[in-house]
Short mmCIF file of C-alpha atoms and ligand atoms in Angstrom, two decimals:
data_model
loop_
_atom_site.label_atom_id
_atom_site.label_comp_id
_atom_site.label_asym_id
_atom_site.label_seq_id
_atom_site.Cartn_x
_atom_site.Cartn_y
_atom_site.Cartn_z
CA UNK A 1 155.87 38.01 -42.00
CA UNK A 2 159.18 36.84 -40.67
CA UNK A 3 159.66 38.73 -37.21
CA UNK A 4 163.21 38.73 -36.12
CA UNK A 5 163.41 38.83 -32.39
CA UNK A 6 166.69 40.30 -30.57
CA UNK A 7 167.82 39.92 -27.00
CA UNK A 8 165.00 37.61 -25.95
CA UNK A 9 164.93 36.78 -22.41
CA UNK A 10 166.25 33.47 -21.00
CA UNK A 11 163.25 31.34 -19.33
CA UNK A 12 163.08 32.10 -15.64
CA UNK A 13 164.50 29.65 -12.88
CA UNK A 14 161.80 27.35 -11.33
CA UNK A 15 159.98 28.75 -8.63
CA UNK A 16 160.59 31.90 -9.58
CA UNK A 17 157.69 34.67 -10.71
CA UNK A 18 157.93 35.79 -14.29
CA UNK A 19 157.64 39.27 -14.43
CA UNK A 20 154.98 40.97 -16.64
CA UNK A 21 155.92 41.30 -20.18
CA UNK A 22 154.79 44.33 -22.08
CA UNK A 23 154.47 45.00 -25.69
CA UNK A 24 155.26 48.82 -26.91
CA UNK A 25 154.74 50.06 -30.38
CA UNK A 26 156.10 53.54 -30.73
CA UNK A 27 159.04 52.83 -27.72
CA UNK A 28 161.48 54.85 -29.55
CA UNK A 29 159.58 57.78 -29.14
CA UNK A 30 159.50 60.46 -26.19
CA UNK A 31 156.77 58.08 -24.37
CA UNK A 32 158.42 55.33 -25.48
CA UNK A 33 161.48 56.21 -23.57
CA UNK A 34 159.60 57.25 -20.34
CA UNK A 35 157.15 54.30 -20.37
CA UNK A 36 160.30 51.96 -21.05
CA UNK A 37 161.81 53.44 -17.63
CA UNK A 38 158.90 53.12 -15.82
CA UNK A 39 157.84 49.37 -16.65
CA UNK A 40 162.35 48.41 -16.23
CA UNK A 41 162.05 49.75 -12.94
CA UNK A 42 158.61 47.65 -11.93
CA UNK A 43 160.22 44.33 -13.23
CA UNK A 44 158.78 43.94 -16.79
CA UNK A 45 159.91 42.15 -19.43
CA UNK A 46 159.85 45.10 -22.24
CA UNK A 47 159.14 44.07 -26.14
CA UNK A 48 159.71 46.91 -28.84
CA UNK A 49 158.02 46.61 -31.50
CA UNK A 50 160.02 48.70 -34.03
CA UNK A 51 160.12 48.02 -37.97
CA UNK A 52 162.69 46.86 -39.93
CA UNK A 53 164.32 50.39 -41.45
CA UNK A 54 163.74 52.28 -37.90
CA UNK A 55 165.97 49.64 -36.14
CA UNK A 56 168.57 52.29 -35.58
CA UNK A 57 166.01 54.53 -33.71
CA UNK A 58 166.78 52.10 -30.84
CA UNK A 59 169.73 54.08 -30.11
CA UNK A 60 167.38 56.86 -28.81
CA UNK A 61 167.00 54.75 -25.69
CA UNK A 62 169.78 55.62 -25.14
CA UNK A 63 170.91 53.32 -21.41
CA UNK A 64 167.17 51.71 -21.81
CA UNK A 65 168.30 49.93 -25.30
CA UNK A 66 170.27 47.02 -23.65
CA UNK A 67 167.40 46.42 -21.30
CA UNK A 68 164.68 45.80 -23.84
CA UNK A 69 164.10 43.00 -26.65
CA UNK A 70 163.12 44.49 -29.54
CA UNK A 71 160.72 42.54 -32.29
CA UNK A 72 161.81 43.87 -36.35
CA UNK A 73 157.91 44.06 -37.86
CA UNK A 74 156.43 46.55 -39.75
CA UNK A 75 153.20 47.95 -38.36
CA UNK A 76 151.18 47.33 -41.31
CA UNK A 77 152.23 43.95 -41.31
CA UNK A 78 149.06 41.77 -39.47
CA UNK A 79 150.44 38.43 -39.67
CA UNK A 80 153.77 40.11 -38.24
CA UNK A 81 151.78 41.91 -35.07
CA UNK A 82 149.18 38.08 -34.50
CA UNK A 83 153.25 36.15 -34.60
CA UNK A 84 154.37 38.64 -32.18
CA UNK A 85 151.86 38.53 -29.59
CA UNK A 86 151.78 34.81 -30.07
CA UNK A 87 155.07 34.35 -29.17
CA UNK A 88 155.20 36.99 -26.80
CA UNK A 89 152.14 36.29 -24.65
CA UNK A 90 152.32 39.99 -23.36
CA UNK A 91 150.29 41.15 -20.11
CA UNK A 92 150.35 44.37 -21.65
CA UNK A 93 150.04 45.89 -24.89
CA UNK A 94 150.90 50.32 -25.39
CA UNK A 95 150.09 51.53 -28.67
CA UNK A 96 151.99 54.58 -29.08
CA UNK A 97 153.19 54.60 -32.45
CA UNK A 98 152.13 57.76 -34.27
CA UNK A 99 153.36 60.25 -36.78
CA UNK A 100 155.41 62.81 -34.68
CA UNK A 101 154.54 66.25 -36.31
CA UNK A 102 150.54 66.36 -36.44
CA UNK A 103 150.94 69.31 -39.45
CA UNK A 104 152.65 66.94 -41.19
CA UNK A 105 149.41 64.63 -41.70
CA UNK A 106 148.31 66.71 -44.00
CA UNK A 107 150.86 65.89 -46.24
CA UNK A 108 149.77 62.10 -45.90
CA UNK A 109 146.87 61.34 -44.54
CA UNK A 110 145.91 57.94 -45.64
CA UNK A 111 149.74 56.89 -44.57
CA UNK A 112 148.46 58.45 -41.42
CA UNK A 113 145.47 56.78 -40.81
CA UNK A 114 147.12 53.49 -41.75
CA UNK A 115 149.68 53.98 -38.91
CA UNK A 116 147.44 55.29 -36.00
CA UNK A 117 144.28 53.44 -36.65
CA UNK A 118 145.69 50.46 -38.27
CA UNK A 119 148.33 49.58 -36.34
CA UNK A 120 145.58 49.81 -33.03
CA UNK A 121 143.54 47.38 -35.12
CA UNK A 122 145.89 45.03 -36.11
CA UNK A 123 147.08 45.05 -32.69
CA UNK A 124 143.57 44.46 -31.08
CA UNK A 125 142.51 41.85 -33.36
CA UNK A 126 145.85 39.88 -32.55
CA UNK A 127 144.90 39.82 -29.42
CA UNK A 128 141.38 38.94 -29.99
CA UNK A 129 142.78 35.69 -32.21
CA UNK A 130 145.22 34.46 -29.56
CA UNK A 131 142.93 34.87 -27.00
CA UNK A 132 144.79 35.69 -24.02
CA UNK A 133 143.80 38.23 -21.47
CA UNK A 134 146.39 41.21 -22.89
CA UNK A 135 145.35 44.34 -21.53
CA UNK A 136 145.60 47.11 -24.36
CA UNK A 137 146.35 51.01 -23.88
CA UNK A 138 145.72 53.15 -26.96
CA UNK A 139 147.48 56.81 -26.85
CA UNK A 140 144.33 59.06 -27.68
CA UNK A 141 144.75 62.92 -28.09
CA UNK A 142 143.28 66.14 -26.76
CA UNK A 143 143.60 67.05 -30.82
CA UNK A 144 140.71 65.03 -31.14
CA UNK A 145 138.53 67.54 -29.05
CA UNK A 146 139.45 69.46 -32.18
CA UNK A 147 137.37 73.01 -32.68
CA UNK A 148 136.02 73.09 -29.10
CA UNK A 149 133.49 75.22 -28.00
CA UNK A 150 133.67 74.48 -24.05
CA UNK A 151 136.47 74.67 -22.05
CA UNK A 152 138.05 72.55 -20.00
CA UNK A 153 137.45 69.47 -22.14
CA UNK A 154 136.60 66.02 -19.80
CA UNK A 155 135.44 62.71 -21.10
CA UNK A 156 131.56 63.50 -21.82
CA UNK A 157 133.52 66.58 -24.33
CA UNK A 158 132.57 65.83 -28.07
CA UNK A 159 135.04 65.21 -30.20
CA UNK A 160 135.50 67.92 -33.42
CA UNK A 161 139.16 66.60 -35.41
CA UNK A 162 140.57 69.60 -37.53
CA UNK A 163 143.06 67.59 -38.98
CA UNK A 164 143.81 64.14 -40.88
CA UNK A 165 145.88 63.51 -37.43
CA UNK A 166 143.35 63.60 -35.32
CA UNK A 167 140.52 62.44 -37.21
CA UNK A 168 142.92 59.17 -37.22
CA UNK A 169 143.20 58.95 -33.41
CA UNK A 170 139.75 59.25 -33.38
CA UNK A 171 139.28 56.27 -35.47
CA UNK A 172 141.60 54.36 -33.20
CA UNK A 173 139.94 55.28 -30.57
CA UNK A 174 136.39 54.27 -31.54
CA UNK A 175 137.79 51.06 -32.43
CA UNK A 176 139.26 50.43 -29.72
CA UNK A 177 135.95 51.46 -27.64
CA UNK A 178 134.28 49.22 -30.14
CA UNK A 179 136.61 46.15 -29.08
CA UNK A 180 136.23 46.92 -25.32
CA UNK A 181 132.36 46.97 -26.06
CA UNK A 182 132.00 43.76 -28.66
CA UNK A 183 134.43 41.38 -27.53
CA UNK A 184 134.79 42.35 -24.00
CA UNK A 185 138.80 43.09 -24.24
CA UNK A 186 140.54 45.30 -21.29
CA UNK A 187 141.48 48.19 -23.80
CA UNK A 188 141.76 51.88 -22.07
CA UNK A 189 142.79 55.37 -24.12
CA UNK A 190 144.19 58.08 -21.86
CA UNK A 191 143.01 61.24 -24.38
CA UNK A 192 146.57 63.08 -23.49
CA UNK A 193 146.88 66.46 -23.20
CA UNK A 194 150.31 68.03 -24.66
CA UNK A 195 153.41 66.10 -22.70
CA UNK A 196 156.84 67.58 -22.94
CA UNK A 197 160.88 66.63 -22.00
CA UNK A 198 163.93 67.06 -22.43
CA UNK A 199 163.46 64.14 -25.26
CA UNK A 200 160.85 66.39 -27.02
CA UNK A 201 162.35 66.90 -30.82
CA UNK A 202 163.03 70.84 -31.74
CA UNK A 203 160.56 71.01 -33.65
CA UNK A 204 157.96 71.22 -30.63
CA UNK A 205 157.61 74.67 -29.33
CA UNK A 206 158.97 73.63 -25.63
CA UNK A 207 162.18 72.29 -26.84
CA UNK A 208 162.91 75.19 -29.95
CA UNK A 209 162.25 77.51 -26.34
CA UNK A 210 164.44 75.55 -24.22
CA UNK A 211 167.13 74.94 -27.25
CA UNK A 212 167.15 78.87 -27.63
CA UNK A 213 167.63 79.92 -24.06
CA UNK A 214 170.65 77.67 -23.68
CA UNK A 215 172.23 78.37 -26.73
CA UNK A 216 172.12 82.43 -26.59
CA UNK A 217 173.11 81.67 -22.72
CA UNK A 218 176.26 79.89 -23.88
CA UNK A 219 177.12 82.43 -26.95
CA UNK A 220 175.62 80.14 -29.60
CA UNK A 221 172.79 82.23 -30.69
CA UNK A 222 171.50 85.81 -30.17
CA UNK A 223 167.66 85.56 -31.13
CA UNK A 224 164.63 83.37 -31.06
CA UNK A 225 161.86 83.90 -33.21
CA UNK A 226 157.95 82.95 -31.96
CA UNK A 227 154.77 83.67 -33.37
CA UNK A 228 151.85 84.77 -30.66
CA UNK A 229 152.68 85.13 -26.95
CA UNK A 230 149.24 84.80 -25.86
CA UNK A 231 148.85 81.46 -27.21
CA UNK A 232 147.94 78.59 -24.34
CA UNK A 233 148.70 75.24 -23.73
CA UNK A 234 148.12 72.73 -21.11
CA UNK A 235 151.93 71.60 -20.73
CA UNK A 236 152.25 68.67 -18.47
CA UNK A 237 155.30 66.23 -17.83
CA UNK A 238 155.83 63.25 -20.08
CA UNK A 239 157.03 61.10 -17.17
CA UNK A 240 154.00 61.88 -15.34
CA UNK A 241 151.83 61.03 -18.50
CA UNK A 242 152.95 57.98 -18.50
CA UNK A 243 152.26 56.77 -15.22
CA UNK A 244 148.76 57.52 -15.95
CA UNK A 245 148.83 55.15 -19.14
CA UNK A 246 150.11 52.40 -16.72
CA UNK A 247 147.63 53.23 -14.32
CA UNK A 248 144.71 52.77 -16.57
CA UNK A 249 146.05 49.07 -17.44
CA UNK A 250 146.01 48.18 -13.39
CA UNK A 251 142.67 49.37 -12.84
CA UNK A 252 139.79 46.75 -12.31
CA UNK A 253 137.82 47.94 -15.31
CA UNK A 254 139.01 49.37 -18.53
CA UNK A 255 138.01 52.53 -19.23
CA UNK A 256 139.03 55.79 -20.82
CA UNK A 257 140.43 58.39 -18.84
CA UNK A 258 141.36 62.42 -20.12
CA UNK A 259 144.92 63.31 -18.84
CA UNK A 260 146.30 66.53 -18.40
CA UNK A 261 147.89 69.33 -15.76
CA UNK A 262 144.02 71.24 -15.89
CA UNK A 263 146.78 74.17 -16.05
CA UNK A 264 147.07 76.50 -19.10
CA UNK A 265 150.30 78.18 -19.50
CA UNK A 266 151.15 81.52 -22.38
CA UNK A 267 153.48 81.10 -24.73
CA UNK A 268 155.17 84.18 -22.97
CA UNK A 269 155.44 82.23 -19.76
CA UNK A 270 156.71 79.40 -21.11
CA UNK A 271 159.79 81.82 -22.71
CA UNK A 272 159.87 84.07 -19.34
CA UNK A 273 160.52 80.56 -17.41
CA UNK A 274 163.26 79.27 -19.72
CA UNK A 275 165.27 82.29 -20.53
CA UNK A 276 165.30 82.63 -15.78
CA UNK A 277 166.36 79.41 -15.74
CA UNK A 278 169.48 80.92 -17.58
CA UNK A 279 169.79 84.28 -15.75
CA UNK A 280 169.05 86.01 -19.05
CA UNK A 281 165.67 88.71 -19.81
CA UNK A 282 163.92 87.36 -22.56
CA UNK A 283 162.36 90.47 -24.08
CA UNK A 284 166.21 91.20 -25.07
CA UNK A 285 166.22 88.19 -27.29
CA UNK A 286 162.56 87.60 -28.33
CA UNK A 287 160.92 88.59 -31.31
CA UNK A 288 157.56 87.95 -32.48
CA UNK A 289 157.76 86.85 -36.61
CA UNK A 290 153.91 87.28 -38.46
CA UNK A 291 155.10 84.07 -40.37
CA UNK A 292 154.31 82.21 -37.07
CA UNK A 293 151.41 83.82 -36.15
CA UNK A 294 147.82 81.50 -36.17
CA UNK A 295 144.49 82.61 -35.48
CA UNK A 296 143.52 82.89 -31.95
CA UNK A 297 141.38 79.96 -30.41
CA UNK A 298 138.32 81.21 -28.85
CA UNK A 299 137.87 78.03 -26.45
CA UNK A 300 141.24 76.77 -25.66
CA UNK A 301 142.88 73.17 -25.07
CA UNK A 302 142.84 72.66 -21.81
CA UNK A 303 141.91 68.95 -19.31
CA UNK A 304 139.85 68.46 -16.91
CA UNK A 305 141.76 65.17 -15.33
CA UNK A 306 139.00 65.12 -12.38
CA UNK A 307 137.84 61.07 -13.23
CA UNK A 308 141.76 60.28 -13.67
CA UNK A 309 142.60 61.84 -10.12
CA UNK A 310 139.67 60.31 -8.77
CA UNK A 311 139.50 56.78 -10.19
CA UNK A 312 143.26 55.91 -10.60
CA UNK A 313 144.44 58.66 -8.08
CA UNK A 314 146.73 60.51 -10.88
CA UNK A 315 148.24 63.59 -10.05
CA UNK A 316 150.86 65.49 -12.17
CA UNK A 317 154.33 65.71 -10.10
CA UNK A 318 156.66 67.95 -11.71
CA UNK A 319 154.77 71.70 -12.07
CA UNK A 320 155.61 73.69 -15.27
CA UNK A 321 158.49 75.72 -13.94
CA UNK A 322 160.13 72.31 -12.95
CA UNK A 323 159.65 70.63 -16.27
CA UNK A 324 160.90 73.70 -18.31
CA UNK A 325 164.02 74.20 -15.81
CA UNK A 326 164.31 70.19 -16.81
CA UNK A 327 164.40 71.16 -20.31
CA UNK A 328 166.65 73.64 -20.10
CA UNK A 329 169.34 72.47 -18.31
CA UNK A 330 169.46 69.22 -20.22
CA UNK A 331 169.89 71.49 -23.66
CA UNK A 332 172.55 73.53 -21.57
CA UNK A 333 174.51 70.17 -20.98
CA UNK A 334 174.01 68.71 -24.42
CA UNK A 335 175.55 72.12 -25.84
CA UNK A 336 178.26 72.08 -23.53
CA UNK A 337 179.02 68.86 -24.07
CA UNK A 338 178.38 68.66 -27.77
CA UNK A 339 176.09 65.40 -26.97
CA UNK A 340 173.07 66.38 -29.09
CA UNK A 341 171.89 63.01 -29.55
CA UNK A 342 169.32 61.73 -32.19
CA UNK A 343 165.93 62.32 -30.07
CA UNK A 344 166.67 65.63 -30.14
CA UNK A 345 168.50 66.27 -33.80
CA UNK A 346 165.43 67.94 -35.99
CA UNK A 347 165.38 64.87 -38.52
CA UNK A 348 162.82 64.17 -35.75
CA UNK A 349 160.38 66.24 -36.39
P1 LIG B 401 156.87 60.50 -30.65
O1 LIG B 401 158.00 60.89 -29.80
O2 LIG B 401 156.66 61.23 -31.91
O3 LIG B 401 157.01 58.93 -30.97
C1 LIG B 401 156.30 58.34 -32.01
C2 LIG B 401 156.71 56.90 -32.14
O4 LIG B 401 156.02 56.35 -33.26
C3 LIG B 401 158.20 56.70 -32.40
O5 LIG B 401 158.63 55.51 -31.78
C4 LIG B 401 158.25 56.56 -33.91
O6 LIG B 401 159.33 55.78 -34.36
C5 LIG B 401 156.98 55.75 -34.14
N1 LIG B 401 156.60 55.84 -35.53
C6 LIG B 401 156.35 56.96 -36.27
N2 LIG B 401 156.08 56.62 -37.54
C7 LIG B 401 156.15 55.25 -37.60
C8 LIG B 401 155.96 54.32 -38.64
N3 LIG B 401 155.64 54.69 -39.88
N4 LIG B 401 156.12 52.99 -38.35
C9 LIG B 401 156.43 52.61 -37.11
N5 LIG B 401 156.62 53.45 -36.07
C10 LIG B 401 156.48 54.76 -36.33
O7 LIG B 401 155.49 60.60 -29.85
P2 LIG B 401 155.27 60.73 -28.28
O8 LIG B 401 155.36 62.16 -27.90
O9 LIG B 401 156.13 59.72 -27.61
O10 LIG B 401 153.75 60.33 -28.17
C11 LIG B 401 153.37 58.96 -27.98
C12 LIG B 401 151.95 58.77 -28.48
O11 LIG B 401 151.08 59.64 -27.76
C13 LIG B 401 151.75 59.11 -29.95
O12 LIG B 401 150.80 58.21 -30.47
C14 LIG B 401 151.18 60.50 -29.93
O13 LIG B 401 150.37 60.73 -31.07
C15 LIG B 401 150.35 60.45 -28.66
N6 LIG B 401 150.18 61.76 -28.01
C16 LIG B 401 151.27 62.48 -27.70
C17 LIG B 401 151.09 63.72 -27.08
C18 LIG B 401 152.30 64.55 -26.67
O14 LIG B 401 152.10 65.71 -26.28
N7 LIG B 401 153.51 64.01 -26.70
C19 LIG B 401 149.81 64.18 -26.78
C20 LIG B 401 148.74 63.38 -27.12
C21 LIG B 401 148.92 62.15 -27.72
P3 LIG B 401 160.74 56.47 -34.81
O15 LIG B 401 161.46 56.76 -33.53
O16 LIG B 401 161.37 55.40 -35.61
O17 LIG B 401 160.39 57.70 -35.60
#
């Protein structure tokens, strides 16, 4: 249980305010990144909480790495997690650490439930044994709605998991309800709808869109294959996301909160806006493969963020044309530049 520490901060002069210090597990991740930015630019102190053999993932912070400590300790590692938090006293605690692909749960479930649940009860029972007032976000997901049969989904929706993934964050979440309810802790889940970026890994259907368009735009590829156009999603901004995570944690009562645009958006819109944002027509260089196809969803995905605008006053800011232009250009400059950095290489998937 030996937790290295790196770049911890010197103690403040006299006098002077310490800033907040929060604690993110999963901060080398798209959130992680976004949420990083946000809490530098408020005046936290920012703790990573990354494991031993995923130290080098740091580097996908890419300007934010200097600015945070990071603490070496495995997830699974209790005695690692009660040490940090210890030591760290944080104000704050984000769990955000999660398997990136949900299909790929299937190929591990237990490893899966381990990480999402058991890292959020590890975390919350550290807390509850040093006994300070940490306040403690867990990163729910609309896959827990699961096989709806209402749309949109709000925070009365039941929850239906179709997959090890999501039955997982489900657990999480219970237990963290179940911590907020026995012991009286300040622990919030924002149940996020899908959140994309420029940081989202190729293997997401925003980013393999907004990888295409700027590669056929710039002579690197001809073609992009999808499966159906008429799919929906509710695509909102990560950076907008995660204001609403931090919002939750500055509230005067914990609480869970479901965060999303309330938009849905087709798979063909989502191409149509990418392939404008490079001057080029899209049914020239779309093709639809079977192999992709899934079966169409009767009720679809989609958040009703009414109690989150109303309670924590959380709007989305950047609309879906904005955030796909976002995406797009930043793939046209990585291309150009030959800067595809590691967030976005497709080990990440
Ligand atoms: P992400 O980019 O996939 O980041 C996942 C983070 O978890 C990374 O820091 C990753 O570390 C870490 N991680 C994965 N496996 C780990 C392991 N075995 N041990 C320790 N750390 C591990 O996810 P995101 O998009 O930022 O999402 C943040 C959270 O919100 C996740 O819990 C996700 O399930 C949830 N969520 C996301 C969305 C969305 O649309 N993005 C929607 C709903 C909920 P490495 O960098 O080392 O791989």
């Amino acid at each position: 249980m030996a937790v290295a520490y790196a770049r911890m901060q010197l103690p403040l002069p006299r006098g002077q305010r310490m800033a907040k210090t929060a604690l993110i597990a999963g901060i080398t991740g798209q959130d992680g990144y976004y949420l990083s930015h946000l809490l530098l630019e408020r005046g936290y102190r920012v703790v990573g909480l990354i494991p031993p053999q995923r130290q080098a993932n740091l580097a996908k912070l890419d300007e934010l790495a200097a600015r945070v400590e990071v603490c070496a300790v495995e997830l699974t590692d209790a005695a690692g997690l009660l040490e940090v938090v210890e030591t760290t006293q944080p104000d704050e605690i984000y769990n955000l650490a999660a398997p990136s692909f949900v299909p790929k749960s299937w190929d591990d479930p237990l490893g899966t439930l381990d990480l999402v649940t058991g890292t959020a009860t590890r975390l919350l029972a550290a807390v509850r044994q040093v006994g300070i007032p940490a306040r403690f976000y867990q990163a729910s997901s609309s896959e827990m709605f699961g096989a709806v049969d209402c749309s949109p989904q709000d925070e009365t929706t039941p929850f239906r998991p179709k997959n090890p993934y999501a039955a997982a964050k489900l657990h999480a979440h219970w237990t963290m309800v179940h911590h907020r309810q026995r012991y009286d802790l300040f622990a919030c889940s924002g149940i996020l709808f899908n959140h994309e970026s420029p940081r989202r890994p190729p293997s997401f259907v925003t980013r393999k869109v907004s990888l295409a368009a700027a590669a056929i735009k710039l002579g690197q590829g001809d073609r992009l294959e999808m499966g159906s156009l008429d799919a929906k999603r509710d695509w909102g901004y990560a950076g907008d996301h995660v204001e609403a995570m931090w919002r939750m944690l500055q509230a005067d009562e914990p609480d869970d909160y479901v965060i999303g645009t309330g938009q849905l958006h087709t798979v063909r819109e989502l191409v149509a806006a990418a392939f404008d944002c490079v001057g080029l027509d899209w049914q020239q260089y779309v093709e639809v493969n079977p192999r992709f196809l899934r079966p169409d969803e009767h009720f679809q995905l989609v958040a009703n963020p009414t109690k989150a605008r109303e309670q924590l006053g959380w709007q989305p800011q950047v609309s879906f044309d904005a955030l796909i232009e976002r995406m797009v250009k930043a793939d046209l400059e990585r291309l150009q530049n030959g800067t595809m950095s590691a967030f976005s290489s497709d080990s990440c998937g």
